[in-house]
CSV table of C-alpha atoms in Angstrom, one decimal:
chain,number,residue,atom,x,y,z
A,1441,UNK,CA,0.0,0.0,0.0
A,1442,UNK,CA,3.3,2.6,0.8
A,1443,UNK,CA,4.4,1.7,-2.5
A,1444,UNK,CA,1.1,2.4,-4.1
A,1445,UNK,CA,0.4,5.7,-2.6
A,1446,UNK,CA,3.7,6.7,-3.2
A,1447,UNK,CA,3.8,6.2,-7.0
A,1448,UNK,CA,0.4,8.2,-6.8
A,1449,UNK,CA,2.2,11.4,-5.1
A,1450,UNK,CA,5.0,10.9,-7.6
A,1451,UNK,CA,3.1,10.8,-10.5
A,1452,UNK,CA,1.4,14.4,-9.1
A,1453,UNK,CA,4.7,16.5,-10.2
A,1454,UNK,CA,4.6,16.1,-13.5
A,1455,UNK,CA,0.5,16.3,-13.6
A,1456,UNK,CA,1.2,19.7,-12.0
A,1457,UNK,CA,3.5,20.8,-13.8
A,1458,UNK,CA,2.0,20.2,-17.2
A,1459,UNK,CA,-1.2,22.0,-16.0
A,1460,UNK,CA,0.7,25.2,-15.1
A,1461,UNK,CA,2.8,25.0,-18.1
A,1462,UNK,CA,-0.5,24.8,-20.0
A,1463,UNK,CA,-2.4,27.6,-18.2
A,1464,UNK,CA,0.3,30.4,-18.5
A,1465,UNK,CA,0.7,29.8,-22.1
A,1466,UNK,CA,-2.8,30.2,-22.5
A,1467,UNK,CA,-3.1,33.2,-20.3
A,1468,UNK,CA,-0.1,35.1,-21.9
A,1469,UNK,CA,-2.1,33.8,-25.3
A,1470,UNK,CA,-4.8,36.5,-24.6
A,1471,UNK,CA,-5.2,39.3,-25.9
A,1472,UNK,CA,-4.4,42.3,-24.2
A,1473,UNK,CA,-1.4,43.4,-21.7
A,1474,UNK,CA,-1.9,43.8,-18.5
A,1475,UNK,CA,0.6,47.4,-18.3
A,1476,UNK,CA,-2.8,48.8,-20.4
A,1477,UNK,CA,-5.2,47.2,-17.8
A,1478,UNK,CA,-3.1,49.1,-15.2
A,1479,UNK,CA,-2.9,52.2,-16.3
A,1480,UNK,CA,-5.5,52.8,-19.1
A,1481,UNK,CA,-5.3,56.0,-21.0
A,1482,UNK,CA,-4.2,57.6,-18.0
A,1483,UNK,CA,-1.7,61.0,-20.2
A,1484,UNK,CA,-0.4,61.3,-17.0
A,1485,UNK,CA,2.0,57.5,-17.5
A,1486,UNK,CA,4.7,57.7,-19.8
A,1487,UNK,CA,5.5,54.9,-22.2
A,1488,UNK,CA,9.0,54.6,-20.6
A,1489,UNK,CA,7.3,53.9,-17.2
A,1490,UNK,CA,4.9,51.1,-19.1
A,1491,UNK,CA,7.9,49.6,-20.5
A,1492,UNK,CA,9.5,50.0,-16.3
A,1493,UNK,CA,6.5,47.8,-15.5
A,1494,UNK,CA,7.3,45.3,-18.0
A,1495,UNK,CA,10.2,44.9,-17.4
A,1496,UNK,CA,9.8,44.9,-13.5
A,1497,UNK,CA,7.6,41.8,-14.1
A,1498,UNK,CA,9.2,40.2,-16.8
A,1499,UNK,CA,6.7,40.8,-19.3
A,1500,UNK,CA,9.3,41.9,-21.9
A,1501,UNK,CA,10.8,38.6,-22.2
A,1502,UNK,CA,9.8,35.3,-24.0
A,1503,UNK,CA,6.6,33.5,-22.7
A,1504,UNK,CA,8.9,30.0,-22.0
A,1505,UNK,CA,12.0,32.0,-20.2
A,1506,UNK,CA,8.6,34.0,-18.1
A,1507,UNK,CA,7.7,30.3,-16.8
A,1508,UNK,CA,10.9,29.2,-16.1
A,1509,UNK,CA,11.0,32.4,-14.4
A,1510,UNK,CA,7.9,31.7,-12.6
A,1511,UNK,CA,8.6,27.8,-11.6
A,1512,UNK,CA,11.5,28.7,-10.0
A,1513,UNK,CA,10.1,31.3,-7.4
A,1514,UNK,CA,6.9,29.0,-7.3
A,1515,UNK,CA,9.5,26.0,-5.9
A,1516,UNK,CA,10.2,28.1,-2.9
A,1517,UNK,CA,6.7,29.1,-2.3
A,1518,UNK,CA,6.7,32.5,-3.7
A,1519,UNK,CA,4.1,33.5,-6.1
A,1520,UNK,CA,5.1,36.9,-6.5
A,1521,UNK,CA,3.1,40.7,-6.2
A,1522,UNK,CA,-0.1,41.5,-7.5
A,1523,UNK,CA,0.2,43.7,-10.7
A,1524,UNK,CA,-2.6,45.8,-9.5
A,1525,UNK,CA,-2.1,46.3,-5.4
A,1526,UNK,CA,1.5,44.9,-5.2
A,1527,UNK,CA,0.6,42.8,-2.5
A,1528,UNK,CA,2.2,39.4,-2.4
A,1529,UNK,CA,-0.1,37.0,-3.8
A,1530,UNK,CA,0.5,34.0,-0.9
A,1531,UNK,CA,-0.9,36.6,1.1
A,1532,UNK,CA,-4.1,37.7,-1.1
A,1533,UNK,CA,-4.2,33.5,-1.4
A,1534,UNK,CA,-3.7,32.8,2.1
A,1535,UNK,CA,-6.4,35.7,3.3
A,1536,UNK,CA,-9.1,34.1,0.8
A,1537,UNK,CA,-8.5,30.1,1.0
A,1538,UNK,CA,-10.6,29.8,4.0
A,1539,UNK,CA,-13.5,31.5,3.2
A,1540,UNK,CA,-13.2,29.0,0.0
A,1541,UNK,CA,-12.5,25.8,2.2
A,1542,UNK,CA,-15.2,27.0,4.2
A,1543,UNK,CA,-17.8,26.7,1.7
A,1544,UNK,CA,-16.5,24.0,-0.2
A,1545,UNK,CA,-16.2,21.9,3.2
A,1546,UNK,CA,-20.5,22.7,3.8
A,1547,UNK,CA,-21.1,21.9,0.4
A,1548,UNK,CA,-19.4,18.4,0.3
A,1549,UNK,CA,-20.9,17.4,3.8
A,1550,UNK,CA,-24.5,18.4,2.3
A,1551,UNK,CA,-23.8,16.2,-0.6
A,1552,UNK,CA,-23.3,13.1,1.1
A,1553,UNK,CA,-25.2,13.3,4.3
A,1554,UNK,CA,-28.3,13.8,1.5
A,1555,UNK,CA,-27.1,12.0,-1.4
A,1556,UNK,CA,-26.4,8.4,-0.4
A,1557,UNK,CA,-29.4,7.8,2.1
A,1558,UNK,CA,-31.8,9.2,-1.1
A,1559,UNK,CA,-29.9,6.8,-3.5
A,1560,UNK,CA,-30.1,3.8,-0.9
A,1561,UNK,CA,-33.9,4.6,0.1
A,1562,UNK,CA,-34.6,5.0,-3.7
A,1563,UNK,CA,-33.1,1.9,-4.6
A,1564,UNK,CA,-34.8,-0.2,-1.4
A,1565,UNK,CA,-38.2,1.5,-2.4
A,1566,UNK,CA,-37.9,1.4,-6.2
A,1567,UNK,CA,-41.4,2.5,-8.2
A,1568,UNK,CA,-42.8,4.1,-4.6
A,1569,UNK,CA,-43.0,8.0,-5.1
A,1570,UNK,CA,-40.3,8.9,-3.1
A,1571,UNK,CA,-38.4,7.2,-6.0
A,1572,UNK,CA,-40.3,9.0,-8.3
A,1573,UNK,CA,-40.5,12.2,-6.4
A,1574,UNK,CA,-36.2,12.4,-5.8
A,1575,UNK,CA,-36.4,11.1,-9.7
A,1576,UNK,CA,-37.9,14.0,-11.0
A,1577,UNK,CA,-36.1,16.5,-8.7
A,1578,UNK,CA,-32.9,14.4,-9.6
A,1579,UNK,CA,-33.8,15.3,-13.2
A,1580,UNK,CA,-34.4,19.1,-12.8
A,1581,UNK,CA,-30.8,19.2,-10.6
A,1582,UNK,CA,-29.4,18.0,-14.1
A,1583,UNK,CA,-31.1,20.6,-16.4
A,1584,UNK,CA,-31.4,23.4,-14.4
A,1585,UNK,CA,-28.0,25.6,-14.6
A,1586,UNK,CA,-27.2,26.3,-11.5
A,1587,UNK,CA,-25.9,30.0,-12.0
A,1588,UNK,CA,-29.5,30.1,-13.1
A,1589,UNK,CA,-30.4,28.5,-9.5
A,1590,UNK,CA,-28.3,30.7,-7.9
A,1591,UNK,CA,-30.0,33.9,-9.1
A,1592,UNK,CA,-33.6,32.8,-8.6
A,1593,UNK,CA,-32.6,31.7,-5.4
A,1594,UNK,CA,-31.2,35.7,-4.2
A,1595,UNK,CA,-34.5,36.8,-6.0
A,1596,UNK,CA,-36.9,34.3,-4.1
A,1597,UNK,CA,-35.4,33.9,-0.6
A,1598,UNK,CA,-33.3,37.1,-0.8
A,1599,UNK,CA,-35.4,39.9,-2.4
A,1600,UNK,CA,-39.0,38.6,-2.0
A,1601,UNK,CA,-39.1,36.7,1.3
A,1602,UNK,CA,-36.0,38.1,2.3
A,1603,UNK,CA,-35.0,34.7,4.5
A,1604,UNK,CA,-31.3,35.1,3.5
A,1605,UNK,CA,-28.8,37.9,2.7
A,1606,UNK,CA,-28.0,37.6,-0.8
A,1607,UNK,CA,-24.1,38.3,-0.2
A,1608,UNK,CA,-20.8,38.7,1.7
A,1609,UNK,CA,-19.7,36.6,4.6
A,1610,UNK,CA,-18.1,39.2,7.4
A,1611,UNK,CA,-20.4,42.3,7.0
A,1612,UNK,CA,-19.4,45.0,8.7
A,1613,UNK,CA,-22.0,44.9,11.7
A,1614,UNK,CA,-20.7,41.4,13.0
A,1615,UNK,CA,-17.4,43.5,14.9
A,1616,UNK,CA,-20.2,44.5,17.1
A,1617,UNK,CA,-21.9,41.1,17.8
A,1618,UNK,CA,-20.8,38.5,20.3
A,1619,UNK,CA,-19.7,35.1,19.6
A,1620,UNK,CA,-22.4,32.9,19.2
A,1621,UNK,CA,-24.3,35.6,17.4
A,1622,UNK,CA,-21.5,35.9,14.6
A,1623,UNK,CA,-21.4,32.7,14.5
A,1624,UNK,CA,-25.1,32.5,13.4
A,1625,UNK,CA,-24.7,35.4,11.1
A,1626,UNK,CA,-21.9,33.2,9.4
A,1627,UNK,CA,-24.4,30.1,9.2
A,1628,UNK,CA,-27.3,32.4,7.6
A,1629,UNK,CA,-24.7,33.9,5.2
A,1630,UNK,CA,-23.7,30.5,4.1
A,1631,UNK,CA,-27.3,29.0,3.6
A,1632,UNK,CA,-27.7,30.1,-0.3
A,1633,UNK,CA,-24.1,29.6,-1.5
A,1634,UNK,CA,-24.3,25.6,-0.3
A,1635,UNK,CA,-27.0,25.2,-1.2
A,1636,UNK,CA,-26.5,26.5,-5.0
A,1637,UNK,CA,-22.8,25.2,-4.5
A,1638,UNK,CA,-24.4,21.4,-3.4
A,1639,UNK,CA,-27.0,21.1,-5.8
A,1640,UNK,CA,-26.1,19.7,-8.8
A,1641,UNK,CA,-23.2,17.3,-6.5
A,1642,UNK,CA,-26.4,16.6,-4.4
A,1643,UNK,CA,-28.5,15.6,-8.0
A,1644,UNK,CA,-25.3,13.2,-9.7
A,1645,UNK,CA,-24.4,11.3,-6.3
A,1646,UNK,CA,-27.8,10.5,-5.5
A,1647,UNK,CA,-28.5,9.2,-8.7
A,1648,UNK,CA,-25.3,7.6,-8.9
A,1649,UNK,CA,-25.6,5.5,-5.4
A,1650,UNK,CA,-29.5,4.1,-6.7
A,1651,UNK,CA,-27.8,2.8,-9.5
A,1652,UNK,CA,-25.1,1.3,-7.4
A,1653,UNK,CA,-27.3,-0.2,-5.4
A,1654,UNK,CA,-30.2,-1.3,-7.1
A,1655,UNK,CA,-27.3,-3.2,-8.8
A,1656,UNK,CA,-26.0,-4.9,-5.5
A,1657,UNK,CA,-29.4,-5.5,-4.5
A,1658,UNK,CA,-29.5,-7.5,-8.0
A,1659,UNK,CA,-27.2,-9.7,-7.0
A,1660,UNK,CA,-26.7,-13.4,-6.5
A,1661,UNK,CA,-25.2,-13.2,-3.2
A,1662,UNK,CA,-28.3,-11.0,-1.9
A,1663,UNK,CA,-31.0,-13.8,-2.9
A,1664,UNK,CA,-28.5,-16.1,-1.2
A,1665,UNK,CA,-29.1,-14.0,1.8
A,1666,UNK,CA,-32.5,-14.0,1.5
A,1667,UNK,CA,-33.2,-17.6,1.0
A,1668,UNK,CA,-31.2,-17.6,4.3
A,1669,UNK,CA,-34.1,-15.6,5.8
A,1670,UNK,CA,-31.7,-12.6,6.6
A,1671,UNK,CA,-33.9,-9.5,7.6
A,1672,UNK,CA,-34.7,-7.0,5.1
A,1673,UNK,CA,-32.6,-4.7,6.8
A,1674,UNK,CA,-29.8,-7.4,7.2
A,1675,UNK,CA,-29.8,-7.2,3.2
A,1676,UNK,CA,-29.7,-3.7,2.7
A,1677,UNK,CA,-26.6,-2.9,4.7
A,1678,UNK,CA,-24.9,-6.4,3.3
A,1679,UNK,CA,-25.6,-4.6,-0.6
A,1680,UNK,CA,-24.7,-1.0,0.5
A,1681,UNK,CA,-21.3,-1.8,1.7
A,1682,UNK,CA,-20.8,-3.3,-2.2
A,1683,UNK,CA,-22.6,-0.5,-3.7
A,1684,UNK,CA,-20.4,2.1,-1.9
A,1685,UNK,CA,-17.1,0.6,-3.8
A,1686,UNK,CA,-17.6,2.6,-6.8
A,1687,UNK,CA,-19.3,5.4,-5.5
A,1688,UNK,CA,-15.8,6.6,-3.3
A,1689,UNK,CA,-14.6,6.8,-6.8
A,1690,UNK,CA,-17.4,9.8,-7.4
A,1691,UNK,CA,-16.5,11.1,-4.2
A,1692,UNK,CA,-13.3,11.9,-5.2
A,1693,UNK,CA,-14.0,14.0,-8.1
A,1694,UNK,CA,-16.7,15.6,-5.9
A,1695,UNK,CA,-14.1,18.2,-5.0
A,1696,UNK,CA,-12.6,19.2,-8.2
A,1697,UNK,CA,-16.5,20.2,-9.4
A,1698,UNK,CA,-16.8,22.6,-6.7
A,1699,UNK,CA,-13.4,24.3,-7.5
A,1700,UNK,CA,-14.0,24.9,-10.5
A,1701,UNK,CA,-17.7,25.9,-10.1
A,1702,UNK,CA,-16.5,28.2,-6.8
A,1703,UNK,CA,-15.7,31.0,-9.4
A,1704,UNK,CA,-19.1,31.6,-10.6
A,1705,UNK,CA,-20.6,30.8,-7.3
A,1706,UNK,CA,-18.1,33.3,-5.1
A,1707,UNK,CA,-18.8,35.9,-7.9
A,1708,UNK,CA,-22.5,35.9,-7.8
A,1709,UNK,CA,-22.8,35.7,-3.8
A,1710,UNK,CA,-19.5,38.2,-3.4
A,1711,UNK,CA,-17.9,35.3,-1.3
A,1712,UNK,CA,-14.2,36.3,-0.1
A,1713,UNK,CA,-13.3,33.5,-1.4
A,1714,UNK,CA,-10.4,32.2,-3.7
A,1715,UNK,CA,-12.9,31.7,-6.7
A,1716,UNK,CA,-13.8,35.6,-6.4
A,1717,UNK,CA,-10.5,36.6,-6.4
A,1718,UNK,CA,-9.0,34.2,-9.6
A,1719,UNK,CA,-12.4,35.9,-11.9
A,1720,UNK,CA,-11.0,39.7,-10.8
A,1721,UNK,CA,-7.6,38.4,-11.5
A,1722,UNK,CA,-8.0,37.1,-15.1
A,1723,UNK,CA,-10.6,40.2,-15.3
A,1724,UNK,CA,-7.7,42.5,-14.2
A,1725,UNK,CA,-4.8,40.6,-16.5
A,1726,UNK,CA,-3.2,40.5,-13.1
A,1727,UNK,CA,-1.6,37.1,-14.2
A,1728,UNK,CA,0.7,35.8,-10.8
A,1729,UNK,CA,-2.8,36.5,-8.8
A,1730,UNK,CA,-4.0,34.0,-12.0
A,1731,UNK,CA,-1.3,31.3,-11.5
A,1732,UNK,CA,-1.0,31.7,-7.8
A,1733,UNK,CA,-5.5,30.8,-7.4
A,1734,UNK,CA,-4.7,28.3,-10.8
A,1735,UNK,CA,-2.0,26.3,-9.1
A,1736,UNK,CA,-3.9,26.3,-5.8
A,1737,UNK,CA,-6.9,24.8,-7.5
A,1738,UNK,CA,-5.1,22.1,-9.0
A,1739,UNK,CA,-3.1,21.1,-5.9
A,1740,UNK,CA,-6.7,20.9,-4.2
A,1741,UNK,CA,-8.0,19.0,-7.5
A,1742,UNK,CA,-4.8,16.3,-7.7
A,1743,UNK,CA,-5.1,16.3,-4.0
A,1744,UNK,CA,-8.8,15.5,-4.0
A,1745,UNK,CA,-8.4,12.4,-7.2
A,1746,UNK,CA,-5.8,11.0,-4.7
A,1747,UNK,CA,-7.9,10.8,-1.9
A,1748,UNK,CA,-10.1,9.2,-4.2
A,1749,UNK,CA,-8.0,6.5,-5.5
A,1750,UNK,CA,-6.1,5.8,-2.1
A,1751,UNK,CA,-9.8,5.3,-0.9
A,1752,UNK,CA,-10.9,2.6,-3.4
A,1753,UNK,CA,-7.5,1.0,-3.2
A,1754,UNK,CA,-8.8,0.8,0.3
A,1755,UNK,CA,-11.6,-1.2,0.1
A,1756,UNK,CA,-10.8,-3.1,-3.1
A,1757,UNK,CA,-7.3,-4.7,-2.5
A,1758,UNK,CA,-7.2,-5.8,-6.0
A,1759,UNK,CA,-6.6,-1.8,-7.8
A,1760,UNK,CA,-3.8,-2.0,-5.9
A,1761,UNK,CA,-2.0,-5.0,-6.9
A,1762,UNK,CA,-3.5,-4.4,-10.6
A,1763,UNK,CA,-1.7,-0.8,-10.4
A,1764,UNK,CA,1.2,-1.0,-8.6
């Protein structure tokens, strides 16, 4: 098993660096330069101090000697300063990646405290109408997009029956409330970001695990059970520890959904989060703020496939000795 996880951290590094190779070619692909974004038409800048600030960033050399560049601050941790505050970008990282684990952390514990006990109980109680109820709502978790979601749900809950605020996570009142109370503040700001965040997670997995199971439930070993006279609910928990085997595969890619959907979600909720800040970096050219949120991501990402696979390996001993 040391050997097999092992090879799996190993084989990270090149994953990792491949994707950041990729993105900052892309990103320097782009049209427009970043010295403009800065400074606009503003009479007042001179070209010579446009051509200071590209060569203070190294935005006058090639794109390849740039990365090289970059790879070898980002080996000792350094990400380098903002090009529109100039403040170091571990920090701007660092001050917005718990807000982001934050919500990513409520979202993921929705999903499966909902997910597998619907899939299970739809499985058990195929054709009743809680199968066909969670079916339909299953189906509408598919279709409907869920930026679309997210904005009738600030209309509906924030606006009209203003249940929610539609925004923010520290307002500025919650300095002058005790503990307890800003920690309930927190909660109520978290509700509609979750929920939007969860939703579609919530509609795959559930679907997914009454599959799974309706397939365990299917198979010999179950009517050997039963022919046994093993209790109903004997047979349900002897199916659902089978039926869980590929579903911790889904649970590993769980995470890397949410990443990437945490820019859209942060933006529309204005979450501090490190979504928010990668869309008004790429919207601001402001490309080590880019890289710094991009390389983050994809640590989290590999991090979160590993999980996934050391899981699996877990609890089916043959990937293991197939893959190593």
């Amino acid at each position: 098993m040391r050997r097999y996880i092992l090879k799996r951290l190993i084989l990270m590094v090149p994953m990792l660096i491949g994707i950041s190779f990729i993105l900052f070619v892309v990103m320097h692909l782009a049209p427009g330069d970043p010295a403009s974004i800065k400074y606009g038409l503003n009479p007042e800048v001179s070209e010579s101090a446009r051509a200071n600030f590209s060569r203070l960033y190294d935005l006058d050399k090639p794109v390849l000697v740039q990365y090289f560049l970059w790879m070898k601050r980002f080996l000792s941790l350094d990400f380098g300063r903002s090009f529109i505050d100039g403040r170091s970008v571990m920090d701007k990282i660092l001050a917005a990646l718990p807000a982001t684990l934050l919500l990513q952390a409520c979202s993921i514990f929705l999903i499966f405290s909902l997910a597998i006990p619907i899939g299970v109980i739809s499985a058990v109680k195929r054709g009743s109408v809680f199968d066909n109820v969670s079916t339909v709502v299953v189906f509408i978790g598919y279709a409907v997009p869920t930026f679309w979601l997210a904005l009738l749900l600030i209309l509906f809950f924030g606006f009209k029956l203003q249940w929610f605020p539609i925004s923010g996570m520290n307002p500025w009142y919650t300095s002058y409330l005790g503990g307890m109370e800003r920690v309930k503040d927190l909660i109520w700001h978290l509700v509609l970001p979750v929920v939007t965040t969860a939703f579609g997670g919530l509609a795959a997995l559930s679907r997914y695990s009454r599959s799974s199971m309706i397939e365990a439930l299917g198979e010999k070993y179950i009517l050997t059970a039963r022919a046994k006279g093993l209790t109903e609910r004997g047979v349900v928990m002897h199916a659902l520890r089978n039926a869980l085997m590929p579903i911790v595969t889904i649970m590993g890619l769980t995470l890397p959904a949410l990443i990437s959907g945490s820019f859209i979600f942060e933006t529309i909720f204005a979450w501090p989060g490190m979504g928010r800040l990668g869309y008004q970096a790429i919207m601001n050219y402001d490309y080590p703020v880019v890289m710094g949120v991009a390389v983050i991501a994809t640590i989290l990402t590999l991090l979160g496939i590993f999980l996934s696979d050391v899981m699996y390996a877990l609890v089916d001993p043959r990937v293991r000795i197939e893959k190593t």
